[in-house]
mmCIF file with all atom_site columns, C-alpha atoms in Angstrom:
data_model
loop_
_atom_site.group_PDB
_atom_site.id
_atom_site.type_symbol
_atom_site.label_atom_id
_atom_site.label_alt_id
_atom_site.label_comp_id
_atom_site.label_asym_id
_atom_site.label_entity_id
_atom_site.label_seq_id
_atom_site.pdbx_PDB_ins_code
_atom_site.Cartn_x
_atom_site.Cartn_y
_atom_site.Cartn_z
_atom_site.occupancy
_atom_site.B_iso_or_equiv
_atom_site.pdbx_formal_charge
_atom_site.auth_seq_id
_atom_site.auth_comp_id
_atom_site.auth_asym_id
_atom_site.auth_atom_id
_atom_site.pdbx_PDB_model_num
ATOM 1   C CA . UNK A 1 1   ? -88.480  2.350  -131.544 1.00 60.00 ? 1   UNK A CA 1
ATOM 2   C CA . UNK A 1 2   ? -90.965  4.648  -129.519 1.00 68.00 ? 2   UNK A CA 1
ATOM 3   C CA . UNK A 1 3   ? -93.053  7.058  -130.820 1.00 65.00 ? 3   UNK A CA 1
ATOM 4   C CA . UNK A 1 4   ? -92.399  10.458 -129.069 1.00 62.00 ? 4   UNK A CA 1
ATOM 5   C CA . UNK A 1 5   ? -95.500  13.279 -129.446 1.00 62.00 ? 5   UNK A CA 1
ATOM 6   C CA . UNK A 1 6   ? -93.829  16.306 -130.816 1.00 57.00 ? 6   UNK A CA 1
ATOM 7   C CA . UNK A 1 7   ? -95.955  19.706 -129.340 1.00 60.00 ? 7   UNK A CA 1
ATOM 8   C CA . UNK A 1 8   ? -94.480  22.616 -131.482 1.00 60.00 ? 8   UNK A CA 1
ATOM 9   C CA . UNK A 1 9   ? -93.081  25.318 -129.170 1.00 59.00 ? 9   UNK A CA 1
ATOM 10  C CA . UNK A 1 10  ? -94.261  27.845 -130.630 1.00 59.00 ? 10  UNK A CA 1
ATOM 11  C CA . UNK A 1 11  ? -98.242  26.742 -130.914 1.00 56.00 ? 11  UNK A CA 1
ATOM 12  C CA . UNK A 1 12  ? -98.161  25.351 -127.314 1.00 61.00 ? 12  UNK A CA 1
ATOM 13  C CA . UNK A 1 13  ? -97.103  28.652 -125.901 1.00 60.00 ? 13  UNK A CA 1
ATOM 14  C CA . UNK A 1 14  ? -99.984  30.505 -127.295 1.00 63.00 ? 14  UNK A CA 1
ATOM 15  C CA . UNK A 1 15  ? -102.311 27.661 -126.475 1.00 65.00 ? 15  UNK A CA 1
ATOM 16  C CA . UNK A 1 16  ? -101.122 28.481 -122.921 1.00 69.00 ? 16  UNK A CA 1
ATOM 17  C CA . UNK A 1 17  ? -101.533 32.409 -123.270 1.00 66.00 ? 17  UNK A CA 1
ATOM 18  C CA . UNK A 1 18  ? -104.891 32.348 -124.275 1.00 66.00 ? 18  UNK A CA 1
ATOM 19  C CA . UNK A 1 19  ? -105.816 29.510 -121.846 1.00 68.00 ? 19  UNK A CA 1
ATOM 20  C CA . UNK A 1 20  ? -104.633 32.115 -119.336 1.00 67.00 ? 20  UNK A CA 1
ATOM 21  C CA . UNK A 1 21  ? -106.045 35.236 -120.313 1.00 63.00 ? 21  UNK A CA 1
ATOM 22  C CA . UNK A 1 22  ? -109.567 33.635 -120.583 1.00 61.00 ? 22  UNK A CA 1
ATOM 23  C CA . UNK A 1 23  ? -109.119 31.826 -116.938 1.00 62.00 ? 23  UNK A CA 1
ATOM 24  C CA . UNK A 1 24  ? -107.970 34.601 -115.102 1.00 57.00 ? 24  UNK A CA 1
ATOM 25  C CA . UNK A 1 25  ? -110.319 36.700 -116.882 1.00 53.00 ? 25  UNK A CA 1
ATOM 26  C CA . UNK A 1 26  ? -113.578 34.790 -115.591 1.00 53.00 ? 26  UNK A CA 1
ATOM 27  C CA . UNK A 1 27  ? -111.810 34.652 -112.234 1.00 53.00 ? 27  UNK A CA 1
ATOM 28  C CA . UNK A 1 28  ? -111.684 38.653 -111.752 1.00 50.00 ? 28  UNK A CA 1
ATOM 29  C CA . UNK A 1 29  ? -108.673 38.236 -109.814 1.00 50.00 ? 29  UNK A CA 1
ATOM 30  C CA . UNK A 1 30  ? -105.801 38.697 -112.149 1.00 46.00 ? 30  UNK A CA 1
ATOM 31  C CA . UNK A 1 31  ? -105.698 42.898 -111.563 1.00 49.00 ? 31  UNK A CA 1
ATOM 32  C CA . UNK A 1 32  ? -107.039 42.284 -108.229 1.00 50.00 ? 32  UNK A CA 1
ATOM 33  C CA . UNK A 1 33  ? -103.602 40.372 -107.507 1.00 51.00 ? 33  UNK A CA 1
ATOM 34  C CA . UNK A 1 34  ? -101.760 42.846 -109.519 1.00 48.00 ? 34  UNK A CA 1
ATOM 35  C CA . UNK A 1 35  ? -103.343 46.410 -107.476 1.00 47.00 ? 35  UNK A CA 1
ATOM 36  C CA . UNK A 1 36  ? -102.318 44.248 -103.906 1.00 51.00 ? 36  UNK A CA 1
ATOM 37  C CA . UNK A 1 37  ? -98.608  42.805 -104.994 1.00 49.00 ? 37  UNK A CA 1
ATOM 38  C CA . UNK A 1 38  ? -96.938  45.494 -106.830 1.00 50.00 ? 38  UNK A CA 1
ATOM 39  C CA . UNK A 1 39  ? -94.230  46.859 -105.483 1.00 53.00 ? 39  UNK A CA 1
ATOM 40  C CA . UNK A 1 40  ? -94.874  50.401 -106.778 1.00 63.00 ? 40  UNK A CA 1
ATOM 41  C CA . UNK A 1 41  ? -94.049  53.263 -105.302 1.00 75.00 ? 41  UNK A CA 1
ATOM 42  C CA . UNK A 1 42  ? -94.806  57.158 -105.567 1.00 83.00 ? 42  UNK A CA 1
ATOM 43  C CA . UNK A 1 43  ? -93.225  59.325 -107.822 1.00 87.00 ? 43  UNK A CA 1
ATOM 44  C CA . UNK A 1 44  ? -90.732  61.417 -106.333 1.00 91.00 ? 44  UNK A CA 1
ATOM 45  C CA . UNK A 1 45  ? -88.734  65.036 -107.199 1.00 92.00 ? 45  UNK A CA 1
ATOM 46  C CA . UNK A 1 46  ? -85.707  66.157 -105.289 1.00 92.00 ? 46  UNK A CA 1
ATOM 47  C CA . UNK A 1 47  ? -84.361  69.320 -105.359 1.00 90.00 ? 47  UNK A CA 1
ATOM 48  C CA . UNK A 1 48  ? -81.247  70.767 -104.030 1.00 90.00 ? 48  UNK A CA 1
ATOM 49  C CA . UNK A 1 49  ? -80.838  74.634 -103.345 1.00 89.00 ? 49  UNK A CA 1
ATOM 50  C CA . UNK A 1 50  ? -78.103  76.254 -101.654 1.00 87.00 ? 50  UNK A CA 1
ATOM 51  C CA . UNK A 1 51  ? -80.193  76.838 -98.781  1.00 89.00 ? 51  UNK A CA 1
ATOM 52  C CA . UNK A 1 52  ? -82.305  73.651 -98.473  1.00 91.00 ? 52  UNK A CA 1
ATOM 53  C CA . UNK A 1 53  ? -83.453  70.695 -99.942  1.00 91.00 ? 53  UNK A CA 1
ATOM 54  C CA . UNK A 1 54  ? -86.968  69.816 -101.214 1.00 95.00 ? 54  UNK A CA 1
ATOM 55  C CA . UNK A 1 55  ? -89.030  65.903 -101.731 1.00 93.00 ? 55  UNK A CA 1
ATOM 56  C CA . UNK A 1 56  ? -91.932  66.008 -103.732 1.00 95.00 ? 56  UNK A CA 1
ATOM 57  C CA . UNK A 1 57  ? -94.158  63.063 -103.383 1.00 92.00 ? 57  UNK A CA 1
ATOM 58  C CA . UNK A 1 58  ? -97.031  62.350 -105.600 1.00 90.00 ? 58  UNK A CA 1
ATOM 59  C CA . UNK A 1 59  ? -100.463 61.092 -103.279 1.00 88.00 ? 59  UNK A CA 1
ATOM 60  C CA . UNK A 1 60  ? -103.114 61.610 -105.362 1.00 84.00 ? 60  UNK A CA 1
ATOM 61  C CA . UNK A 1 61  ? -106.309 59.992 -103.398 1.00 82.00 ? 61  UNK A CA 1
ATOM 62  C CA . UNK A 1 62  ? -104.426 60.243 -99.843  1.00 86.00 ? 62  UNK A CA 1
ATOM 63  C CA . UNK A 1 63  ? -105.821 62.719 -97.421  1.00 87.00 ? 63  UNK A CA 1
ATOM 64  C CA . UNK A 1 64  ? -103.141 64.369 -94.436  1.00 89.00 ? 64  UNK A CA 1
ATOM 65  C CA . UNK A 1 65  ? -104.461 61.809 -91.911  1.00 90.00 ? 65  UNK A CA 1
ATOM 66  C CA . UNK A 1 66  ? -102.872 59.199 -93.752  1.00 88.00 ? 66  UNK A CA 1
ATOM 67  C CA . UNK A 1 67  ? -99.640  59.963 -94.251  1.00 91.00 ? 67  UNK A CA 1
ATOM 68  C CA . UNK A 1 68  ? -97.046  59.752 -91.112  1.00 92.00 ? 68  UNK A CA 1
ATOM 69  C CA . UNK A 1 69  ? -93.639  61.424 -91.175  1.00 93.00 ? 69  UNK A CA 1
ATOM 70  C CA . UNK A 1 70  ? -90.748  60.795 -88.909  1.00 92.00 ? 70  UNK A CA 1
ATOM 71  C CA . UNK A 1 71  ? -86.904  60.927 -88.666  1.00 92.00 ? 71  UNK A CA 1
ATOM 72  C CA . UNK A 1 72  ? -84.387  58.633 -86.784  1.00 91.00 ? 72  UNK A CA 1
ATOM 73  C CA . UNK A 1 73  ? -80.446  58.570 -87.344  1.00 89.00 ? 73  UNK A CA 1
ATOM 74  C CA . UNK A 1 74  ? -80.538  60.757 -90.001  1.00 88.00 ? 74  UNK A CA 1
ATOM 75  C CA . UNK A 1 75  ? -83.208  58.942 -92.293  1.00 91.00 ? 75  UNK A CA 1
ATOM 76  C CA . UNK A 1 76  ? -86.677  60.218 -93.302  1.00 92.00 ? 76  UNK A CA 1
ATOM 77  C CA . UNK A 1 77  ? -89.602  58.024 -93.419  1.00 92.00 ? 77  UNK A CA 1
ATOM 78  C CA . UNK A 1 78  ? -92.508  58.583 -95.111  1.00 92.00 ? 78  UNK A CA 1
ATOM 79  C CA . UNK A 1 79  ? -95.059  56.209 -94.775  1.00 91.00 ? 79  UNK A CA 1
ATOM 80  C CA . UNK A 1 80  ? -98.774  56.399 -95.741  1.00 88.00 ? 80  UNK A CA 1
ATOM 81  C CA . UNK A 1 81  ? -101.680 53.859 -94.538  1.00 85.00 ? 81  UNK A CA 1
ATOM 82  C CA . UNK A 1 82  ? -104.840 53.689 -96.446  1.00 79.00 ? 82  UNK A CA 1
ATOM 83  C CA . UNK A 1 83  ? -107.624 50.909 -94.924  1.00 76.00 ? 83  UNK A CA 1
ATOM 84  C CA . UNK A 1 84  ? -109.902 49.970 -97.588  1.00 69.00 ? 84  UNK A CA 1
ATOM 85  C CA . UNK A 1 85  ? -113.539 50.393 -97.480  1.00 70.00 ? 85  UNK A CA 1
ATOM 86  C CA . UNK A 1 86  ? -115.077 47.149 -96.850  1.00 69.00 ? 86  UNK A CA 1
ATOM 87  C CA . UNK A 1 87  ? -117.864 46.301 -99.359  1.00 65.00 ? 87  UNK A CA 1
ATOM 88  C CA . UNK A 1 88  ? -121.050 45.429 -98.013  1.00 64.00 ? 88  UNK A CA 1
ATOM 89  C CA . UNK A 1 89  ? -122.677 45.247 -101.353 1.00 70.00 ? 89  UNK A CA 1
ATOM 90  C CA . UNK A 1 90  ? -122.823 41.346 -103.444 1.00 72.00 ? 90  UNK A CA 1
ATOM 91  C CA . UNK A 1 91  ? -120.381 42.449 -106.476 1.00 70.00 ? 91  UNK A CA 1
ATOM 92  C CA . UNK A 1 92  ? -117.295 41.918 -107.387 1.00 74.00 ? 92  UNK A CA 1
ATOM 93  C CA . UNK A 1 93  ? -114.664 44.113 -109.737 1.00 71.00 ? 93  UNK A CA 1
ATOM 94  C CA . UNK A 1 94  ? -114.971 43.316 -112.900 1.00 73.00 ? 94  UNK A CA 1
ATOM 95  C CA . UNK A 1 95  ? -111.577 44.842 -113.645 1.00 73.00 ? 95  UNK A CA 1
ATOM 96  C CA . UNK A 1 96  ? -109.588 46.862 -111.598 1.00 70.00 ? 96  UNK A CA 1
ATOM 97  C CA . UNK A 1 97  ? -106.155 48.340 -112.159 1.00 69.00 ? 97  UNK A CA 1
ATOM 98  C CA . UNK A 1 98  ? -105.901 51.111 -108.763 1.00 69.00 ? 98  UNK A CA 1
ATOM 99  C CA . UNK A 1 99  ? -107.150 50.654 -105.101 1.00 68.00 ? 99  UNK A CA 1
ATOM 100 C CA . UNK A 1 100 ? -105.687 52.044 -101.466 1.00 66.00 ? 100 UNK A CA 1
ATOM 101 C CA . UNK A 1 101 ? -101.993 51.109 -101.510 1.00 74.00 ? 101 UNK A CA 1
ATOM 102 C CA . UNK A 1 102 ? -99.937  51.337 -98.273  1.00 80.00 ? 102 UNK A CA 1
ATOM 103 C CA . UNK A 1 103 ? -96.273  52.133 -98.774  1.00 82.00 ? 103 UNK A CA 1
ATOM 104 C CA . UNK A 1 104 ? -93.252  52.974 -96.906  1.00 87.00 ? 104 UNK A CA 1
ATOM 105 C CA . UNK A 1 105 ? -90.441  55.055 -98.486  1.00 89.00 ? 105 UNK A CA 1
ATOM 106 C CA . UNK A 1 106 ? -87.276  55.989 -96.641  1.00 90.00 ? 106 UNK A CA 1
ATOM 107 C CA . UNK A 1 107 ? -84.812  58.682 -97.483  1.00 90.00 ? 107 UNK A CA 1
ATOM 108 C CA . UNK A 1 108 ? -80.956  58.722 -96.226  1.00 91.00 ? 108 UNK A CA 1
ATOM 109 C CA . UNK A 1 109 ? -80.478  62.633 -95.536  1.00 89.00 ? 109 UNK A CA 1
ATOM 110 C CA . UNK A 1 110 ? -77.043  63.998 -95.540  1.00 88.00 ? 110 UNK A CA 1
ATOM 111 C CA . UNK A 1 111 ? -75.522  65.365 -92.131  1.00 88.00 ? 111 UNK A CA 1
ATOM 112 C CA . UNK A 1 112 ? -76.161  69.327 -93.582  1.00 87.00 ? 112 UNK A CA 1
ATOM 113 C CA . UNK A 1 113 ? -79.689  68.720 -92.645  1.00 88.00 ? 113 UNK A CA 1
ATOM 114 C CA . UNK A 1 114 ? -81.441  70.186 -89.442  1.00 89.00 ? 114 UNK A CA 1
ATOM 115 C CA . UNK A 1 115 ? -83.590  67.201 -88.600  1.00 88.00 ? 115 UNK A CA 1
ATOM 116 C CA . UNK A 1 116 ? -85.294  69.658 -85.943  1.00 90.00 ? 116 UNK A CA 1
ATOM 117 C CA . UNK A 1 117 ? -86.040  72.536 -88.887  1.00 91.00 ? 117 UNK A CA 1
ATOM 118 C CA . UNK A 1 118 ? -87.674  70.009 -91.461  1.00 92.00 ? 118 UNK A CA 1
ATOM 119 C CA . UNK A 1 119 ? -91.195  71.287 -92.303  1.00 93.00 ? 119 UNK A CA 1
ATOM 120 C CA . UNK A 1 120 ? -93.781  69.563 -94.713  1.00 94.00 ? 120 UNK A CA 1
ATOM 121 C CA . UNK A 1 121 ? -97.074  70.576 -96.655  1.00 95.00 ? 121 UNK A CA 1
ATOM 122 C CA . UNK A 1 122 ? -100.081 68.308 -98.054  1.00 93.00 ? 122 UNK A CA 1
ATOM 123 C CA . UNK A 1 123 ? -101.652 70.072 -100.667 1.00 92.00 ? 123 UNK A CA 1
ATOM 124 C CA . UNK A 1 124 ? -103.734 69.097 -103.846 1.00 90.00 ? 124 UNK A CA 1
ATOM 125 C CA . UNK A 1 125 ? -102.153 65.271 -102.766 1.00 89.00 ? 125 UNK A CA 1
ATOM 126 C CA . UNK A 1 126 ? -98.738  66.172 -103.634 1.00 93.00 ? 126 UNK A CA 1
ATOM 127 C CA . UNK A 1 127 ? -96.518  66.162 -100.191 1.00 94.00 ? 127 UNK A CA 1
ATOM 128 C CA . UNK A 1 128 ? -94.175  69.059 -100.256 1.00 96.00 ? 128 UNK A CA 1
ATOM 129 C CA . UNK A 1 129 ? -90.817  68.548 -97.694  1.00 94.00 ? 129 UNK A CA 1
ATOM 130 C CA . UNK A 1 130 ? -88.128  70.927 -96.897  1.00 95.00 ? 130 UNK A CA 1
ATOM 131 C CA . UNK A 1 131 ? -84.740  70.332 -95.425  1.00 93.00 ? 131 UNK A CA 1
ATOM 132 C CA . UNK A 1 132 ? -83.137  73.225 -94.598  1.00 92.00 ? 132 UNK A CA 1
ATOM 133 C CA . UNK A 1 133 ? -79.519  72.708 -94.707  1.00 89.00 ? 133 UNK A CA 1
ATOM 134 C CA . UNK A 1 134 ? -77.479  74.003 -91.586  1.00 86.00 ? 134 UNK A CA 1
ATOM 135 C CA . UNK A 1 135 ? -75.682  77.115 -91.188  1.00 81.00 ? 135 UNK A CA 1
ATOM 136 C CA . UNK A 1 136 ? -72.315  75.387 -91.184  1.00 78.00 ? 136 UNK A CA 1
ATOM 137 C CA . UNK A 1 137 ? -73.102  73.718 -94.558  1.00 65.00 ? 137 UNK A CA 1
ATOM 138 C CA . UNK A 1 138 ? -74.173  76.894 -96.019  1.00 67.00 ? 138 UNK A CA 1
ATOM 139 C CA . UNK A 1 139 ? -71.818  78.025 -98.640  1.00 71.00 ? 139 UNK A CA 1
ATOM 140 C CA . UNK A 1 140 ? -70.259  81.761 -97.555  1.00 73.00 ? 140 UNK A CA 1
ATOM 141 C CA . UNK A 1 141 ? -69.034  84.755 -99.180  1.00 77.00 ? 141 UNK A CA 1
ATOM 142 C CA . UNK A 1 142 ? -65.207  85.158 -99.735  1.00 80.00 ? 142 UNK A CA 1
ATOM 143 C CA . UNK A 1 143 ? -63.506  86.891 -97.104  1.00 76.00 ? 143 UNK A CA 1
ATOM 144 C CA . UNK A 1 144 ? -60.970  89.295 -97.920  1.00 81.00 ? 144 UNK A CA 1
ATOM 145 C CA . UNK A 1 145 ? -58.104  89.197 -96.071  1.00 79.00 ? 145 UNK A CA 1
ATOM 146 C CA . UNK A 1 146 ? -55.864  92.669 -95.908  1.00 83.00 ? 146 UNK A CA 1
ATOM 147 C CA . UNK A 1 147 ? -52.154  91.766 -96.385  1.00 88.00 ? 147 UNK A CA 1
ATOM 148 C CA . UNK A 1 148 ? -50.032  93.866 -94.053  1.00 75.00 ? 148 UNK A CA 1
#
């Protein structure tokens, strides 16, 4: 008969977590990784009025230099570059949870946009865009038609 080590599951696993939390913790790279790899992107508000649509996009820390706008086929791409500031100086983060993040978000507009009437605003790094809808998709009043 052979002796088989039994490791409870339960013990091993926090053995593990705490082996973990202390390695990546004297390796200051754990939020570093985190900050570069996450696939987060802005907050975003869409409105719809009867005359035009609106995108809000939250850019706190961005400046209007960094942010490039364009549309193609009917889809709007917003898309924001950010190049870090190298540091010259010996240390290294200690922690760090936020840094420059480069994204790309794009936005499938419907056909009662005018691509060539869309107008946007940086201000207090929240990017305002409006869509104005086109006259053909703007809702009428009834006509009255005389019976004769």
């Amino acid at each position: 008969m052979n002796l088989v080590r039994f490791e409870n599951p339960r013990y091993n696993v926090n053995r593990t977590l705490v082996d973990e939390l202390f390695n990546n913790f004297l390796k200051n790279d754990y939020h570093e990784n985190y900050v570069n790899n996450s696939a987060a992107s802005p907050a975003t508000n869409v409105f719809e009025t009867e005359k035009e649509f609106k995108i809000e996009v939250l850019l706190p820390g961005f400046v209007k230099e960094d942010l490039q706008l364009n549309v193609h086929k009917n889809v709007l791409t917003v898309k924001v570059e950010k190049e870090e500031k190298e540091n010259n100086e010996v240390y290294k983060y200690a922690h760090r949870e936020f840094g420059p993040k480069n994204f790309e978000k794009k936005y499938r507009l419907p056909k009662s946009v005018d691509a060539e009437k869309i107008s946007a605003k940086f201000e207090n790094g929240i990017l305002n865009i409006e869509l104005p809808k086109k006259e053909e998709a703007l809702e009428k009043e009834p006509l009255e038609i005389k019976v004769s």
